[in-house]
Tab-separated table of C-alpha atoms and ligand atoms in Angstrom:
chain	number	residue	atom	x	y	z
A	1	MET	CA	13.351	27.916	-41.881
A	2	LEU	CA	10.190	29.208	-43.465
A	3	GLU	CA	8.183	31.344	-41.085
A	4	ILE	CA	4.498	31.367	-41.730
A	5	GLU	CA	2.365	34.194	-40.482
A	6	MET	CA	-0.768	32.868	-38.852
A	7	PRO	CA	-3.217	35.677	-38.175
A	8	LYS	CA	-6.143	34.867	-36.021
A	9	ALA	CA	-9.376	33.992	-37.770
A	10	LYS	CA	-12.506	35.956	-36.994
A	11	ASP	CA	-14.369	34.424	-34.095
A	12	LYS	CA	-17.611	32.825	-35.201
A	13	ILE	CA	-20.736	33.097	-33.126
A	14	LEU	CA	-23.838	31.009	-33.576
A	15	ILE	CA	-26.984	32.787	-32.437
A	16	VAL	CA	-29.870	30.478	-31.550
A	17	GLU	CA	-32.907	32.634	-30.909
A	18	ASP	CA	-36.476	32.359	-32.182
A	19	GLU	CA	-37.372	36.028	-31.820
A	20	GLU	CA	-36.347	37.581	-35.060
A	21	ALA	CA	-35.979	41.108	-33.707
A	22	ILE	CA	-33.595	39.966	-30.967
A	23	ARG	CA	-31.691	37.723	-33.371
A	24	ASP	CA	-31.195	40.609	-35.785
A	25	MET	CA	-30.143	42.928	-33.018
A	26	LEU	CA	-27.593	40.412	-31.716
A	27	GLY	CA	-26.249	39.687	-35.181
A	28	TYR	CA	-25.875	43.338	-35.966
A	29	ALA	CA	-24.174	44.233	-32.679
A	30	LEU	CA	-21.726	41.341	-32.931
A	31	MET	CA	-20.865	41.860	-36.569
A	32	LYS	CA	-20.125	45.471	-35.800
A	33	GLU	CA	-17.573	44.187	-33.274
A	34	GLY	CA	-15.931	42.090	-35.961
A	35	TYR	CA	-17.474	38.715	-35.220
A	36	GLU	CA	-18.794	36.449	-37.902
A	37	CYS	CA	-22.343	35.408	-37.056
A	38	SER	CA	-24.684	32.694	-38.155
A	39	GLU	CA	-28.258	32.462	-37.013
A	40	ALA	CA	-30.643	29.678	-36.118
A	41	ASN	CA	-34.292	29.883	-35.217
A	42	ASP	CA	-34.382	26.651	-33.228
A	43	VAL	CA	-32.321	23.644	-32.170
A	44	GLU	CA	-32.805	21.861	-35.455
A	45	GLU	CA	-31.392	24.781	-37.399
A	46	ALA	CA	-28.571	25.061	-34.905
A	47	ARG	CA	-27.699	21.407	-35.451
A	48	ASN	CA	-27.632	21.848	-39.213
A	49	ASN	CA	-25.406	24.826	-38.757
A	50	LEU	CA	-22.978	22.939	-36.516
A	51	GLN	CA	-22.562	20.278	-39.150
A	52	THR	CA	-21.010	22.707	-41.554
A	53	SER	CA	-19.096	25.041	-39.288
A	54	ARG	CA	-17.800	25.175	-35.785
A	55	PRO	CA	-18.537	28.375	-33.885
A	56	ASN	CA	-16.205	29.774	-31.230
A	57	LEU	CA	-19.214	30.541	-29.077
A	58	ILE	CA	-22.952	29.846	-29.012
A	59	LEU	CA	-25.531	32.362	-27.828
A	60	LEU	CA	-28.427	30.185	-26.851
A	61	ASP	CA	-31.904	31.336	-25.976
A	62	TRP	CA	-33.521	29.445	-23.116
A	63	MET	CA	-37.066	29.435	-24.465
A	64	LEU	CA	-37.152	28.009	-27.957
A	65	PRO	CA	-39.909	26.282	-29.890
A	66	GLY	CA	-39.326	22.509	-29.720
A	67	MET	CA	-36.297	21.579	-27.636
A	68	SER	CA	-35.421	24.202	-25.028
A	69	GLY	CA	-32.076	25.941	-24.929
A	70	ILE	CA	-31.313	24.338	-21.585
A	71	ASP	CA	-31.837	20.822	-22.917
A	72	TYR	CA	-29.815	21.620	-25.972
A	73	ALA	CA	-26.958	23.001	-23.847
A	74	LYS	CA	-26.911	19.720	-21.919
A	75	ARG	CA	-26.669	17.771	-25.147
A	76	LEU	CA	-23.931	19.955	-26.544
A	77	ARG	CA	-21.949	19.206	-23.407
A	78	MET	CA	-22.354	15.464	-23.766
A	79	VAL	CA	-20.930	15.273	-27.286
A	80	PRO	CA	-17.115	15.356	-27.567
A	81	ASP	CA	-17.246	17.500	-30.725
A	82	THR	CA	-19.215	20.306	-29.109
A	83	ARG	CA	-18.234	19.877	-25.466
A	84	ASP	CA	-15.694	22.667	-25.539
A	85	ILE	CA	-17.717	25.308	-27.374
A	86	PRO	CA	-18.550	28.067	-24.885
A	87	ILE	CA	-22.242	28.810	-24.397
A	88	ILE	CA	-23.924	31.975	-23.172
A	89	MET	CA	-27.573	31.453	-22.293
A	90	LEU	CA	-30.114	34.177	-23.044
A	91	THR	CA	-33.243	34.312	-21.035
A	92	ALA	CA	-36.121	36.413	-19.857
A	93	LYS	CA	-36.073	34.657	-16.526
A	94	GLY	CA	-34.150	36.606	-13.979
A	95	GLU	CA	-34.406	34.472	-10.906
A	96	GLU	CA	-31.330	33.286	-9.139
A	97	SER	CA	-32.450	29.640	-9.174
A	98	ASP	CA	-32.784	29.729	-12.959
A	99	LYS	CA	-29.379	31.255	-13.262
A	100	VAL	CA	-27.869	28.477	-11.196
A	101	ARG	CA	-29.711	25.884	-13.237
A	102	GLY	CA	-28.432	27.424	-16.438
A	103	LEU	CA	-24.852	27.326	-15.303
A	104	GLU	CA	-25.199	23.796	-13.952
A	105	THR	CA	-26.267	22.495	-17.330
A	106	GLY	CA	-23.036	23.662	-18.833
A	107	ALA	CA	-23.536	27.269	-19.899
A	108	ASP	CA	-20.482	29.474	-19.368
A	109	ASP	CA	-22.424	32.605	-18.711
A	110	TYR	CA	-25.924	33.847	-18.532
A	111	ILE	CA	-27.526	37.054	-19.671
A	112	THR	CA	-31.000	38.207	-18.761
A	113	LYS	CA	-33.346	39.966	-21.169
A	114	PRO	CA	-33.657	42.826	-21.649
A	115	PHE	CA	-29.953	43.553	-21.947
A	116	SER	CA	-27.931	46.186	-23.721
A	117	THR	CA	-25.762	45.229	-26.676
A	118	LYS	CA	-22.859	46.767	-24.787
A	119	GLU	CA	-23.369	44.313	-21.943
A	120	LEU	CA	-23.736	41.424	-24.351
A	121	VAL	CA	-20.559	42.257	-26.251
A	122	ALA	CA	-18.659	42.560	-22.976
A	123	ARG	CA	-19.857	39.101	-21.872
A	124	VAL	CA	-19.013	37.551	-25.215
A	125	LYS	CA	-15.514	38.989	-25.105
A	126	ALA	CA	-14.985	37.843	-21.539
A	127	VAL	CA	-16.045	34.269	-22.275
A	128	LEU	CA	-13.962	34.045	-25.441
A	129	ARG	CA	-10.942	35.446	-23.646
A	130	ARG	CA	-11.319	32.863	-20.935
A	131	TYR	CA	-11.431	30.068	-23.462
A	132	GLU	CA	-8.577	31.362	-25.521
A	133	SER	CA	-6.294	31.674	-22.545
A	134	ASP	CA	-7.316	28.138	-21.503
A	135	ASP	CA	-6.267	26.953	-24.931
A	136	ILE	CA	-2.871	28.519	-24.718
A	137	SER	CA	-1.906	27.097	-21.381
A	138	GLU	CA	-3.542	23.748	-21.821
A	139	LEU	CA	-1.142	20.881	-22.148
A	140	VAL	CA	-2.533	18.111	-24.284
A	141	GLU	CA	-1.421	14.515	-24.193
A	142	VAL	CA	-2.293	11.312	-25.916
A	143	GLN	CA	-0.501	8.027	-25.306
A	144	GLY	CA	2.794	9.570	-24.314
A	145	LEU	CA	2.737	12.279	-26.967
A	146	LYS	CA	2.689	15.583	-25.117
A	147	LEU	CA	2.184	19.117	-26.438
A	148	ASP	CA	2.845	22.123	-24.289
A	149	PRO	CA	1.552	25.296	-25.946
A	150	ALA	CA	3.224	27.483	-23.334
A	151	THR	CA	6.641	26.429	-24.611
A	152	TYR	CA	5.682	25.099	-28.064
A	153	ARG	CA	7.395	21.904	-27.054
A	154	VAL	CA	6.411	18.417	-28.129
A	155	THR	CA	7.680	15.334	-26.367
A	156	ALA	CA	7.299	11.643	-27.057
A	157	ASN	CA	7.661	9.776	-23.795
A	158	ASP	CA	9.844	12.642	-22.577
A	159	THR	CA	12.038	12.785	-25.679
A	160	ILE	CA	11.856	16.217	-27.275
A	161	ILE	CA	10.573	16.264	-30.843
A	162	ASP	CA	11.779	19.019	-33.096
A	163	ILE	CA	8.715	20.566	-34.694
A	164	SER	CA	7.869	23.741	-36.632
A	165	PRO	CA	5.196	26.161	-35.372
A	166	THR	CA	2.750	25.229	-38.131
A	167	GLU	CA	3.126	21.518	-37.495
A	168	PHE	CA	2.745	22.255	-33.811
A	169	LYS	CA	-0.523	24.107	-34.402
A	170	LEU	CA	-1.794	21.408	-36.704
A	171	LEU	CA	-0.945	18.656	-34.240
A	172	HIS	CA	-2.437	20.605	-31.350
A	173	PHE	CA	-5.658	21.063	-33.279
A	174	PHE	CA	-5.804	17.367	-34.123
A	175	ILE	CA	-5.173	16.204	-30.571
A	176	SER	CA	-7.781	18.624	-29.252
A	177	HIS	CA	-10.331	17.347	-31.790
A	178	PRO	CA	-9.804	13.619	-32.071
A	179	GLU	CA	-11.826	11.102	-34.062
A	180	ARG	CA	-13.350	13.690	-36.327
A	181	VAL	CA	-12.689	14.085	-40.021
A	182	TYR	CA	-11.658	17.539	-41.228
A	183	SER	CA	-11.498	18.610	-44.835
A	184	ARG	CA	-8.470	20.508	-46.088
A	185	SER	CA	-10.425	23.758	-46.124
A	186	GLN	CA	-11.649	23.209	-42.563
A	187	LEU	CA	-8.079	22.605	-41.433
A	188	LEU	CA	-6.988	25.772	-43.197
A	189	ASP	CA	-9.691	27.744	-41.392
A	190	GLN	CA	-8.895	26.243	-38.015
A	191	VAL	CA	-5.132	26.133	-38.125
A	192	TRP	CA	-4.063	28.849	-40.531
A	193	GLY	CA	-6.976	31.214	-40.026
A	194	GLU	CA	-9.645	32.142	-42.489
A	195	ASN	CA	-8.269	35.230	-44.074
A	196	VAL	CA	-5.091	33.628	-45.244
A	197	TYR	CA	-4.717	32.771	-48.876
A	198	VAL	CA	-3.127	29.395	-48.771
A	199	GLU	CA	-3.807	26.655	-51.254
A	200	GLU	CA	-5.462	23.522	-49.993
A	201	ARG	CA	-2.553	21.364	-51.029
A	202	THR	CA	-0.452	23.266	-48.501
A	203	VAL	CA	-2.337	21.228	-45.928
A	204	ASP	CA	-1.086	18.028	-47.556
A	205	VAL	CA	2.463	19.302	-47.414
A	206	HIS	CA	2.208	20.024	-43.707
A	207	ILE	CA	0.487	16.723	-43.004
A	208	ARG	CA	3.359	14.976	-44.760
A	209	ARG	CA	5.919	16.886	-42.697
A	210	LEU	CA	4.026	16.230	-39.515
A	211	ARG	CA	3.928	12.496	-40.223
A	212	LYS	CA	7.633	12.490	-40.991
A	213	THR	CA	8.316	14.283	-37.721
A	214	LEU	CA	6.233	11.790	-35.774
A	215	GLU	CA	7.387	8.700	-37.636
A	216	PRO	CA	10.451	7.879	-35.500
A	217	PHE	CA	8.111	7.702	-32.518
A	218	ALA	CA	5.394	5.748	-34.357
A	219	TYR	CA	2.832	8.484	-33.778
A	220	ASP	CA	2.476	9.150	-37.490
A	221	GLN	CA	-0.188	6.462	-37.674
A	222	PHE	CA	-2.478	8.693	-35.588
A	223	ILE	CA	-2.763	11.094	-38.539
A	224	GLN	CA	-5.111	9.265	-40.844
A	225	THR	CA	-6.085	10.077	-44.386
A	226	VAL	CA	-9.769	9.743	-45.083
A	227	ARG	CA	-10.014	9.204	-48.777
A	228	SER	CA	-11.609	12.043	-50.741
A	229	VAL	CA	-12.622	13.791	-47.503
A	230	GLY	CA	-9.587	14.919	-45.540
A	231	TYR	CA	-7.772	13.935	-42.380
A	232	ARG	CA	-8.506	12.609	-38.945
A	233	PHE	CA	-6.539	12.198	-35.747
A	234	SER	CA	-7.185	8.896	-34.084
A	235	ALA	CA	-5.248	7.218	-31.310
A	236	LYS	CA	-7.411	4.095	-31.464
B	301	CA	CA1	-37.277	32.641	-27.184
């Protein structure tokens, strides 16, 4: 069997902060730690950014021109696509009640200005670690199709399906991100990792294998081709 090495992609962080000096400082500190950063000045820019790439974490300033960071965090939590992106709120407010409010609206952590980059990096790492370990242990299921990442086992109504690690990863990604269309290059980034030189048609090959694997259980129809765009997982 062909073993495919799947190194981890760089974690992407979206920085939403209107103060340029702070934004630069954050970007610099995080890039030095090996993160890939993109920056937004306000919620509108953040939204544009989210349409083209999915960050592993969002650093979100509380006080922004236009929509506040708190309101934006609430909205991010309401949308299935962004619900599971961890958020760290940045704020100048240090009061306990604000902290509680920030966490209630869906932020994962909270950091008060002024802070050191060392503290920030430590918080970012802690939140990402928490999410990554959640991912690994989280069993996903849709209509009797169950994936257990702890054992790399897939079952269809309790019948074990023989599946390769790449197909497993691909299927796990799809089930965790349903109803959304992904291009071949997005799937490569998400499933294979960004620094891997794999041709886009490799994705088609694995999609074909995955469908074949799922076909006896009629789950292959969940993997849908979206003409000239890419693929989507839909159980509807
Ligand atoms: Ca601000």
